Amino acid sequence: MSTAPKPTVQNPFASADAAGRYAAGRPAFHLLVLSRLAPHLTGRELGADVACGTGLSSAALAELVGEVRAFDASAAMLAEAAPHPRVTYAQAPAEALPLADGVLDVMTVAQAFHWFDHAAFLAEARRTLKPGGVLALYDDFFLGEMEGEPNFGTFAKTYLARYPTPARHRDPFGETEAQAAGFTFHEETWKHPLALTQPQLVAYLLTHSNTLAATENGTASQDEIAEWLNEQLAPFYAGGGTRNVVYGALLTVLRREG
């Protein structure tokens, strides 16, 4: 019995256009999630932030550890990263980091694990972490919900139909896979609101892989997508100001065994 080939996974965040949109539109939720990581840390000297993007996640990690080495495969993303006195940026893929063995107290990955070769990355994380060191995989994702607006879900479905989610690595990952890679496993999920104006929500949606892929494959220009989003969101912002958009948060804590 044959199986269908896996779809090709291409990270849409590498271009200068994607980096500029990311720098302009991503909300800084990271410390909200990482505050839950703090109790799991046994060392706080050196951390690495992998797929650091424009550095929001790196600055958040710097609130927990003394020094951060931040890596991204995209030079364009790194060019948009804001300087931080305790963060050093470098270009490198997640699966081959320029770090010595067993030097890290903690490694973080925000919203990017699904773009990695899981087996190769987990082996690299285990190599660079100290025994007992922690790998934290975390995400904060758009749920298509807005407080007090039951019809917002209809917009979200229309949006996803118009701009589908591009292929990514969807291999199962849970306690079984973590233990096979040499880690213990802890995971928690929760919801929280983010107060966003209409321009902020549009700017955020323009950083989605959905809309970035549409721009890259020529389906629509950034201006066309922004115009459509503003038309669709206008009824929810008739009074102006901010609205509470509901996000889902996920934190997976993997501790290196041995």
PDB file of C-alpha atoms in Angstrom:
ATOM      1  CA  MET A   1       0.000   0.000   0.000  1.00  0.00           C
ATOM      2  CA  SER A   2       1.541   3.291  -1.095  1.00  0.00           C
ATOM      3  CA  THR A   3       1.303   6.502   0.880  1.00  0.00           C
ATOM      4  CA  ALA A   4       0.990  10.012  -0.469  1.00  0.00           C
ATOM      5  CA  PRO A   5       4.271  11.948  -0.455  1.00  0.00           C
ATOM      6  CA  LYS A   6       4.632  14.632   2.176  1.00  0.00           C
ATOM      7  CA  PRO A   7       4.115  18.169   0.870  1.00  0.00           C
ATOM      8  CA  THR A   8       7.205  20.281   0.351  1.00  0.00           C
ATOM      9  CA  VAL A   9       7.793  22.562   3.324  1.00  0.00           C
ATOM     10  CA  GLN A  10       9.202  25.976   2.512  1.00  0.00           C
ATOM     11  CA  ASN A  11       9.598  28.566   5.270  1.00  0.00           C
ATOM     12  CA  PRO A  12       8.012  31.807   3.984  1.00  0.00           C
ATOM     13  CA  PHE A  13       9.757  34.024   6.563  1.00  0.00           C
ATOM     14  CA  ALA A  14      13.174  34.332   4.905  1.00  0.00           C
ATOM     15  CA  SER A  15      12.628  37.282   2.546  1.00  0.00           C
ATOM     16  CA  ALA A  16      13.235  40.979   3.206  1.00  0.00           C
ATOM     17  CA  ASP A  17       9.517  41.620   2.659  1.00  0.00           C
ATOM     18  CA  ALA A  18       8.587  39.044   5.286  1.00  0.00           C
ATOM     19  CA  ALA A  19      11.146  40.462   7.726  1.00  0.00           C
ATOM     20  CA  GLY A  20       9.834  44.000   7.322  1.00  0.00           C
ATOM     21  CA  ARG A  21       6.248  42.914   7.837  1.00  0.00           C
ATOM     22  CA  TYR A  22       7.255  40.817  10.848  1.00  0.00           C
ATOM     23  CA  ALA A  23       9.121  43.699  12.459  1.00  0.00           C
ATOM     24  CA  ALA A  24       6.155  46.009  11.922  1.00  0.00           C
ATOM     25  CA  GLY A  25       3.320  43.709  12.893  1.00  0.00           C
ATOM     26  CA  ARG A  26       4.184  41.014  15.429  1.00  0.00           C
ATOM     27  CA  PRO A  27       2.903  41.726  18.947  1.00  0.00           C
ATOM     28  CA  ALA A  28       5.338  41.163  21.823  1.00  0.00           C
ATOM     29  CA  PHE A  29       3.567  38.317  23.632  1.00  0.00           C
ATOM     30  CA  HIS A  30       6.758  36.376  24.340  1.00  0.00           C
ATOM     31  CA  LEU A  31       7.455  37.318  27.951  1.00  0.00           C
ATOM     32  CA  LEU A  32       3.842  36.502  28.845  1.00  0.00           C
ATOM     33  CA  VAL A  33       4.539  32.903  27.790  1.00  0.00           C
ATOM     34  CA  LEU A  34       8.111  32.697  29.068  1.00  0.00           C
ATOM     35  CA  SER A  35       7.046  33.791  32.548  1.00  0.00           C
ATOM     36  CA  ARG A  36       5.666  30.256  32.837  1.00  0.00           C
ATOM     37  CA  LEU A  37       9.021  28.817  31.802  1.00  0.00           C
ATOM     38  CA  ALA A  38      10.947  30.465  34.646  1.00  0.00           C
ATOM     39  CA  PRO A  39      10.056  27.866  37.352  1.00  0.00           C
ATOM     40  CA  HIS A  40      11.445  25.083  35.146  1.00  0.00           C
ATOM     41  CA  LEU A  41      14.933  26.577  34.887  1.00  0.00           C
ATOM     42  CA  THR A  42      17.768  25.284  37.063  1.00  0.00           C
ATOM     43  CA  GLY A  43      20.444  27.463  35.455  1.00  0.00           C
ATOM     44  CA  ARG A  44      20.232  31.016  34.125  1.00  0.00           C
ATOM     45  CA  GLU A  45      23.658  31.844  32.740  1.00  0.00           C
ATOM     46  CA  LEU A  46      23.443  31.157  28.993  1.00  0.00           C
ATOM     47  CA  GLY A  47      20.428  30.733  26.739  1.00  0.00           C
ATOM     48  CA  ALA A  48      19.952  30.347  23.002  1.00  0.00           C
ATOM     49  CA  ASP A  49      16.982  31.602  21.023  1.00  0.00           C
ATOM     50  CA  VAL A  50      16.604  29.647  17.781  1.00  0.00           C
ATOM     51  CA  ALA A  51      14.703  31.066  14.787  1.00  0.00           C
ATOM     52  CA  CYS A  52      14.843  34.374  16.615  1.00  0.00           C
ATOM     53  CA  GLY A  53      13.358  36.414  13.775  1.00  0.00           C
ATOM     54  CA  THR A  54      13.490  40.107  14.595  1.00  0.00           C
ATOM     55  CA  GLY A  55      14.543  39.510  18.190  1.00  0.00           C
ATOM     56  CA  LEU A  56      11.305  39.870  20.149  1.00  0.00           C
ATOM     57  CA  SER A  57      11.746  36.350  21.526  1.00  0.00           C
ATOM     58  CA  SER A  58      15.445  36.956  22.212  1.00  0.00           C
ATOM     59  CA  ALA A  59      14.785  40.076  24.292  1.00  0.00           C
ATOM     60  CA  ALA A  60      12.161  38.149  26.256  1.00  0.00           C
ATOM     61  CA  LEU A  61      14.617  35.328  26.984  1.00  0.00           C
ATOM     62  CA  ALA A  62      17.136  37.936  28.162  1.00  0.00           C
ATOM     63  CA  GLU A  63      14.722  38.716  30.998  1.00  0.00           C
ATOM     64  CA  LEU A  64      15.328  35.178  32.299  1.00  0.00           C
ATOM     65  CA  VAL A  65      19.052  34.558  31.671  1.00  0.00           C
ATOM     66  CA  GLY A  66      22.282  36.513  31.801  1.00  0.00           C
ATOM     67  CA  GLU A  67      23.328  36.081  28.162  1.00  0.00           C
ATOM     68  CA  VAL A  68      21.478  35.097  24.982  1.00  0.00           C
ATOM     69  CA  ARG A  69      22.855  33.752  21.709  1.00  0.00           C
ATOM     70  CA  ALA A  70      20.201  34.321  19.058  1.00  0.00           C
ATOM     71  CA  PHE A  71      20.142  32.521  15.699  1.00  0.00           C
ATOM     72  CA  ASP A  72      18.079  32.716  12.538  1.00  0.00           C
ATOM     73  CA  ALA A  73      18.574  31.231   9.082  1.00  0.00           C
ATOM     74  CA  SER A  74      17.406  34.472   7.439  1.00  0.00           C
ATOM     75  CA  ALA A  75      19.835  37.371   7.078  1.00  0.00           C
ATOM     76  CA  ALA A  76      16.856  39.615   6.306  1.00  0.00           C
ATOM     77  CA  MET A  77      15.234  38.804   9.644  1.00  0.00           C
ATOM     78  CA  LEU A  78      18.460  39.460  11.531  1.00  0.00           C
ATOM     79  CA  ALA A  79      18.825  42.820   9.787  1.00  0.00           C
ATOM     80  CA  GLU A  80      15.534  43.886  11.411  1.00  0.00           C
ATOM     81  CA  ALA A  81      16.515  42.719  14.920  1.00  0.00           C
ATOM     82  CA  ALA A  82      16.746  45.440  17.547  1.00  0.00           C
ATOM     83  CA  PRO A  83      20.093  45.557  19.415  1.00  0.00           C
ATOM     84  CA  HIS A  84      20.107  44.345  23.014  1.00  0.00           C
ATOM     85  CA  PRO A  85      23.093  44.588  25.386  1.00  0.00           C
ATOM     86  CA  ARG A  86      22.917  40.907  26.369  1.00  0.00           C
ATOM     87  CA  VAL A  87      21.860  39.377  23.044  1.00  0.00           C
ATOM     88  CA  THR A  88      24.309  38.347  20.310  1.00  0.00           C
ATOM     89  CA  TYR A  89      22.800  37.607  16.890  1.00  0.00           C
ATOM     90  CA  ALA A  90      24.192  35.228  14.277  1.00  0.00           C
ATOM     91  CA  GLN A  91      22.958  33.554  11.109  1.00  0.00           C
ATOM     92  CA  ALA A  92      22.599  29.773  11.402  1.00  0.00           C
ATOM     93  CA  PRO A  93      20.042  27.055  10.676  1.00  0.00           C
ATOM     94  CA  ALA A  94      18.296  25.463  13.637  1.00  0.00           C
ATOM     95  CA  GLU A  95      19.801  22.073  12.825  1.00  0.00           C
ATOM     96  CA  ALA A  96      23.450  23.248  12.855  1.00  0.00           C
ATOM     97  CA  LEU A  97      24.187  25.814  15.556  1.00  0.00           C
ATOM     98  CA  PRO A  98      27.663  27.294  16.106  1.00  0.00           C
ATOM     99  CA  LEU A  99      27.746  26.307  19.779  1.00  0.00           C
ATOM    100  CA  ALA A 100      29.976  23.977  21.766  1.00  0.00           C
ATOM    101  CA  ASP A 101      28.599  20.829  23.363  1.00  0.00           C
ATOM    102  CA  GLY A 102      26.743  21.126  26.659  1.00  0.00           C
ATOM    103  CA  VAL A 103      26.957  24.900  27.147  1.00  0.00           C
ATOM    104  CA  LEU A 104      23.318  26.000  27.349  1.00  0.00           C
ATOM    105  CA  ASP A 105      21.051  26.259  30.363  1.00  0.00           C
ATOM    106  CA  VAL A 106      18.022  26.865  28.170  1.00  0.00           C
ATOM    107  CA  MET A 107      17.066  27.001  24.507  1.00  0.00           C
ATOM    108  CA  THR A 108      13.850  28.599  23.234  1.00  0.00           C
ATOM    109  CA  VAL A 109      11.979  28.330  19.941  1.00  0.00           C
ATOM    110  CA  ALA A 110       9.037  30.648  19.364  1.00  0.00           C
ATOM    111  CA  GLN A 111       6.525  29.807  16.645  1.00  0.00           C
ATOM    112  CA  ALA A 112       9.035  27.971  14.458  1.00  0.00           C
ATOM    113  CA  PHE A 113       9.402  24.299  15.435  1.00  0.00           C
ATOM    114  CA  HIS A 114       7.062  23.317  12.582  1.00  0.00           C
ATOM    115  CA  TRP A 115       9.584  24.677  10.039  1.00  0.00           C
ATOM    116  CA  PHE A 116      12.455  22.508  11.352  1.00  0.00           C
ATOM    117  CA  ASP A 117      13.657  19.009  10.580  1.00  0.00           C
ATOM    118  CA  HIS A 118      12.485  17.705  13.954  1.00  0.00           C
ATOM    119  CA  ALA A 119      14.939  14.822  14.385  1.00  0.00           C
ATOM    120  CA  ALA A 120      17.981  16.866  13.371  1.00  0.00           C
ATOM    121  CA  PHE A 121      16.989  19.837  15.509  1.00  0.00           C
ATOM    122  CA  LEU A 122      16.240  17.791  18.627  1.00  0.00           C
ATOM    123  CA  ALA A 123      19.636  16.114  18.302  1.00  0.00           C
ATOM    124  CA  GLU A 124      21.259  19.555  18.055  1.00  0.00           C
ATOM    125  CA  ALA A 125      19.331  20.814  21.077  1.00  0.00           C
ATOM    126  CA  ARG A 126      20.404  17.802  23.111  1.00  0.00           C
ATOM    127  CA  ARG A 127      24.030  18.300  22.009  1.00  0.00           C
ATOM    128  CA  THR A 128      24.191  21.954  23.052  1.00  0.00           C
ATOM    129  CA  LEU A 129      22.179  21.798  26.293  1.00  0.00           C
ATOM    130  CA  LYS A 130      23.749  20.955  29.624  1.00  0.00           C
ATOM    131  CA  PRO A 131      22.446  17.799  31.344  1.00  0.00           C
ATOM    132  CA  GLY A 132      19.204  18.971  32.934  1.00  0.00           C
ATOM    133  CA  GLY A 133      19.020  21.943  30.566  1.00  0.00           C
ATOM    134  CA  VAL A 134      15.669  22.945  29.118  1.00  0.00           C
ATOM    135  CA  LEU A 135      14.362  23.256  25.573  1.00  0.00           C
ATOM    136  CA  ALA A 136      11.197  25.377  25.447  1.00  0.00           C
ATOM    137  CA  LEU A 137       8.995  25.280  22.351  1.00  0.00           C
ATOM    138  CA  TYR A 138       6.252  27.880  22.456  1.00  0.00           C
ATOM    139  CA  ASP A 139       3.576  29.467  20.349  1.00  0.00           C
ATOM    140  CA  ASP A 140       0.930  32.151  20.526  1.00  0.00           C
ATOM    141  CA  PHE A 141      -1.636  31.759  17.790  1.00  0.00           C
ATOM    142  CA  PHE A 142      -4.657  33.495  16.306  1.00  0.00           C
ATOM    143  CA  LEU A 143      -7.823  31.600  17.262  1.00  0.00           C
ATOM    144  CA  GLY A 144     -10.236  33.574  15.086  1.00  0.00           C
ATOM    145  CA  GLU A 145     -12.082  34.855  18.141  1.00  0.00           C
ATOM    146  CA  MET A 146     -12.860  38.367  19.368  1.00  0.00           C
ATOM    147  CA  GLU A 147     -14.428  39.030  22.755  1.00  0.00           C
ATOM    148  CA  GLY A 148     -18.066  40.087  22.402  1.00  0.00           C
ATOM    149  CA  GLU A 149     -18.190  39.364  18.650  1.00  0.00           C
ATOM    150  CA  PRO A 150     -19.726  35.951  17.838  1.00  0.00           C
ATOM    151  CA  ASN A 151     -19.613  36.751  14.107  1.00  0.00           C
ATOM    152  CA  PHE A 152     -15.847  37.187  14.124  1.00  0.00           C
ATOM    153  CA  GLY A 153     -15.478  33.453  13.549  1.00  0.00           C
ATOM    154  CA  THR A 154     -17.126  33.854  10.155  1.00  0.00           C
ATOM    155  CA  PHE A 155     -14.437  36.356   9.177  1.00  0.00           C
ATOM    156  CA  ALA A 156     -11.723  33.954  10.356  1.00  0.00           C
ATOM    157  CA  LYS A 157     -13.102  31.098   8.236  1.00  0.00           C
ATOM    158  CA  THR A 158     -13.338  33.365   5.194  1.00  0.00           C
ATOM    159  CA  TYR A 159      -9.786  34.563   5.773  1.00  0.00           C
ATOM    160  CA  LEU A 160      -8.380  31.022   5.998  1.00  0.00           C
ATOM    161  CA  ALA A 161     -10.277  29.952   2.888  1.00  0.00           C
ATOM    162  CA  ARG A 162      -8.951  32.932   0.934  1.00  0.00           C
ATOM    163  CA  TYR A 163      -5.373  32.612   2.273  1.00  0.00           C
ATOM    164  CA  PRO A 164      -4.747  28.934   3.140  1.00  0.00           C
ATOM    165  CA  THR A 165      -2.084  27.836   5.575  1.00  0.00           C
ATOM    166  CA  PRO A 166       1.033  26.680   3.681  1.00  0.00           C
ATOM    167  CA  ALA A 167       2.565  23.256   4.265  1.00  0.00           C
ATOM    168  CA  ARG A 168       4.659  22.749   7.381  1.00  0.00           C
ATOM    169  CA  HIS A 169       6.050  19.777   9.310  1.00  0.00           C
ATOM    170  CA  ARG A 170       3.068  18.205  11.065  1.00  0.00           C
ATOM    171  CA  ASP A 171       4.748  15.079  12.385  1.00  0.00           C
ATOM    172  CA  PRO A 172       3.223  14.083  15.743  1.00  0.00           C
ATOM    173  CA  PHE A 173       5.175  15.402  18.699  1.00  0.00           C
ATOM    174  CA  GLY A 174       4.363  14.547  22.266  1.00  0.00           C
ATOM    175  CA  GLU A 175       5.770  12.707  25.262  1.00  0.00           C
ATOM    176  CA  THR A 176       6.652   9.584  23.251  1.00  0.00           C
ATOM    177  CA  GLU A 177       8.665  11.530  20.675  1.00  0.00           C
ATOM    178  CA  ALA A 178      10.311  13.693  23.359  1.00  0.00           C
ATOM    179  CA  GLN A 179      11.447  10.677  25.362  1.00  0.00           C
ATOM    180  CA  ALA A 180      12.788   8.991  22.219  1.00  0.00           C
ATOM    181  CA  ALA A 181      14.933  12.106  21.634  1.00  0.00           C
ATOM    182  CA  GLY A 182      16.240  12.057  25.226  1.00  0.00           C
ATOM    183  CA  PHE A 183      13.968  14.622  26.919  1.00  0.00           C
ATOM    184  CA  THR A 184      11.306  14.684  29.604  1.00  0.00           C
ATOM    185  CA  PHE A 185       8.042  16.308  28.562  1.00  0.00           C
ATOM    186  CA  HIS A 186       5.745  18.944  30.063  1.00  0.00           C
ATOM    187  CA  GLU A 187       3.120  20.900  28.139  1.00  0.00           C
ATOM    188  CA  GLU A 188       0.472  23.487  28.957  1.00  0.00           C
ATOM    189  CA  THR A 189      -2.016  25.500  26.913  1.00  0.00           C
ATOM    190  CA  TRP A 190      -4.219  28.467  27.735  1.00  0.00           C
ATOM    191  CA  LYS A 191      -6.057  31.383  26.158  1.00  0.00           C
ATOM    192  CA  HIS A 192      -5.507  35.103  26.634  1.00  0.00           C
ATOM    193  CA  PRO A 193      -6.696  38.364  25.032  1.00  0.00           C
ATOM    194  CA  LEU A 194      -4.547  40.886  23.187  1.00  0.00           C
ATOM    195  CA  ALA A 195      -5.975  44.391  22.839  1.00  0.00           C
ATOM    196  CA  LEU A 196      -5.441  45.413  19.212  1.00  0.00           C
ATOM    197  CA  THR A 197      -6.566  48.308  17.050  1.00  0.00           C
ATOM    198  CA  GLN A 198      -7.703  47.577  13.514  1.00  0.00           C
ATOM    199  CA  PRO A 199      -4.346  48.677  12.004  1.00  0.00           C
ATOM    200  CA  GLN A 200      -2.506  46.481  14.522  1.00  0.00           C
ATOM    201  CA  LEU A 201      -4.644  43.447  13.694  1.00  0.00           C
ATOM    202  CA  VAL A 202      -4.177  44.004   9.960  1.00  0.00           C
ATOM    203  CA  ALA A 203      -0.414  44.363  10.443  1.00  0.00           C
ATOM    204  CA  TYR A 204      -0.374  41.156  12.497  1.00  0.00           C
ATOM    205  CA  LEU A 205      -2.329  39.171   9.886  1.00  0.00           C
ATOM    206  CA  LEU A 206       0.109  40.400   7.247  1.00  0.00           C
ATOM    207  CA  THR A 207       2.835  38.530   9.161  1.00  0.00           C
ATOM    208  CA  HIS A 208       1.004  35.194   8.944  1.00  0.00           C
ATOM    209  CA  SER A 209       2.577  32.493   6.807  1.00  0.00           C
ATOM    210  CA  ASN A 210      -0.804  32.443   5.031  1.00  0.00           C
ATOM    211  CA  THR A 211      -0.539  35.992   3.699  1.00  0.00           C
ATOM    212  CA  LEU A 212       3.240  35.837   3.217  1.00  0.00           C
ATOM    213  CA  ALA A 213       2.814  32.757   1.031  1.00  0.00           C
ATOM    214  CA  ALA A 214       0.083  34.506  -0.970  1.00  0.00           C
ATOM    215  CA  THR A 215       2.435  37.420  -1.641  1.00  0.00           C
ATOM    216  CA  GLU A 216       5.364  35.183  -2.552  1.00  0.00           C
ATOM    217  CA  ASN A 217       3.397  33.003  -4.964  1.00  0.00           C
ATOM    218  CA  GLY A 218       1.794  36.009  -6.651  1.00  0.00           C
ATOM    219  CA  THR A 219      -1.774  35.351  -5.513  1.00  0.00           C
ATOM    220  CA  ALA A 220      -2.085  38.906  -4.146  1.00  0.00           C
ATOM    221  CA  SER A 221       0.080  41.887  -3.288  1.00  0.00           C
ATOM    222  CA  GLN A 222       0.540  43.127   0.266  1.00  0.00           C
ATOM    223  CA  ASP A 223      -1.588  46.203  -0.535  1.00  0.00           C
ATOM    224  CA  GLU A 224      -4.384  44.036  -1.945  1.00  0.00           C
ATOM    225  CA  ILE A 225      -4.380  41.800   1.123  1.00  0.00           C
ATOM    226  CA  ALA A 226      -4.357  44.804   3.471  1.00  0.00           C
ATOM    227  CA  GLU A 227      -7.262  46.400   1.592  1.00  0.00           C
ATOM    228  CA  TRP A 228      -9.325  43.208   1.829  1.00  0.00           C
ATOM    229  CA  LEU A 229      -8.528  42.778   5.530  1.00  0.00           C
ATOM    230  CA  ASN A 230      -9.517  46.368   6.306  1.00  0.00           C
ATOM    231  CA  GLU A 231     -12.829  45.914   4.499  1.00  0.00           C
ATOM    232  CA  GLN A 232     -13.588  42.713   6.378  1.00  0.00           C
ATOM    233  CA  LEU A 233     -12.547  44.037   9.796  1.00  0.00           C
ATOM    234  CA  ALA A 234     -14.202  47.468   9.563  1.00  0.00           C
ATOM    235  CA  PRO A 235     -17.577  46.277  11.003  1.00  0.00           C
ATOM    236  CA  PHE A 236     -15.830  45.008  14.139  1.00  0.00           C
ATOM    237  CA  TYR A 237     -14.079  48.352  14.672  1.00  0.00           C
ATOM    238  CA  ALA A 238     -16.974  50.689  13.878  1.00  0.00           C
ATOM    239  CA  GLY A 239     -16.377  52.562  17.124  1.00  0.00           C
ATOM    240  CA  GLY A 240     -12.601  52.704  16.666  1.00  0.00           C
ATOM    241  CA  GLY A 241     -10.256  51.980  19.557  1.00  0.00           C
ATOM    242  CA  THR A 242      -9.050  48.515  20.527  1.00  0.00           C
ATOM    243  CA  ARG A 243     -10.778  45.140  20.690  1.00  0.00           C
ATOM    244  CA  ASN A 244      -9.728  42.065  22.622  1.00  0.00           C
ATOM    245  CA  VAL A 245      -8.622  39.426  20.127  1.00  0.00           C
ATOM    246  CA  VAL A 246      -8.331  35.983  21.711  1.00  0.00           C
ATOM    247  CA  TYR A 247      -5.103  34.044  21.266  1.00  0.00           C
ATOM    248  CA  GLY A 248      -4.094  30.537  22.219  1.00  0.00           C
ATOM    249  CA  ALA A 249      -0.772  29.967  23.961  1.00  0.00           C
ATOM    250  CA  LEU A 250       1.238  26.749  24.011  1.00  0.00           C
ATOM    251  CA  LEU A 251       4.364  26.038  26.059  1.00  0.00           C
ATOM    252  CA  THR A 252       6.222  22.735  25.740  1.00  0.00           C
ATOM    253  CA  VAL A 253       9.094  22.230  28.196  1.00  0.00           C
ATOM    254  CA  LEU A 254      11.625  19.494  27.364  1.00  0.00           C
ATOM    255  CA  ARG A 255      14.385  18.739  29.854  1.00  0.00           C
ATOM    256  CA  ARG A 256      17.547  17.028  28.642  1.00  0.00           C
ATOM    257  CA  GLU A 257      18.012  13.693  30.370  1.00  0.00           C
ATOM    258  CA  GLY A 258      21.417  12.238  31.169  1.00  0.00           C
TER     259      GLY A 258
END
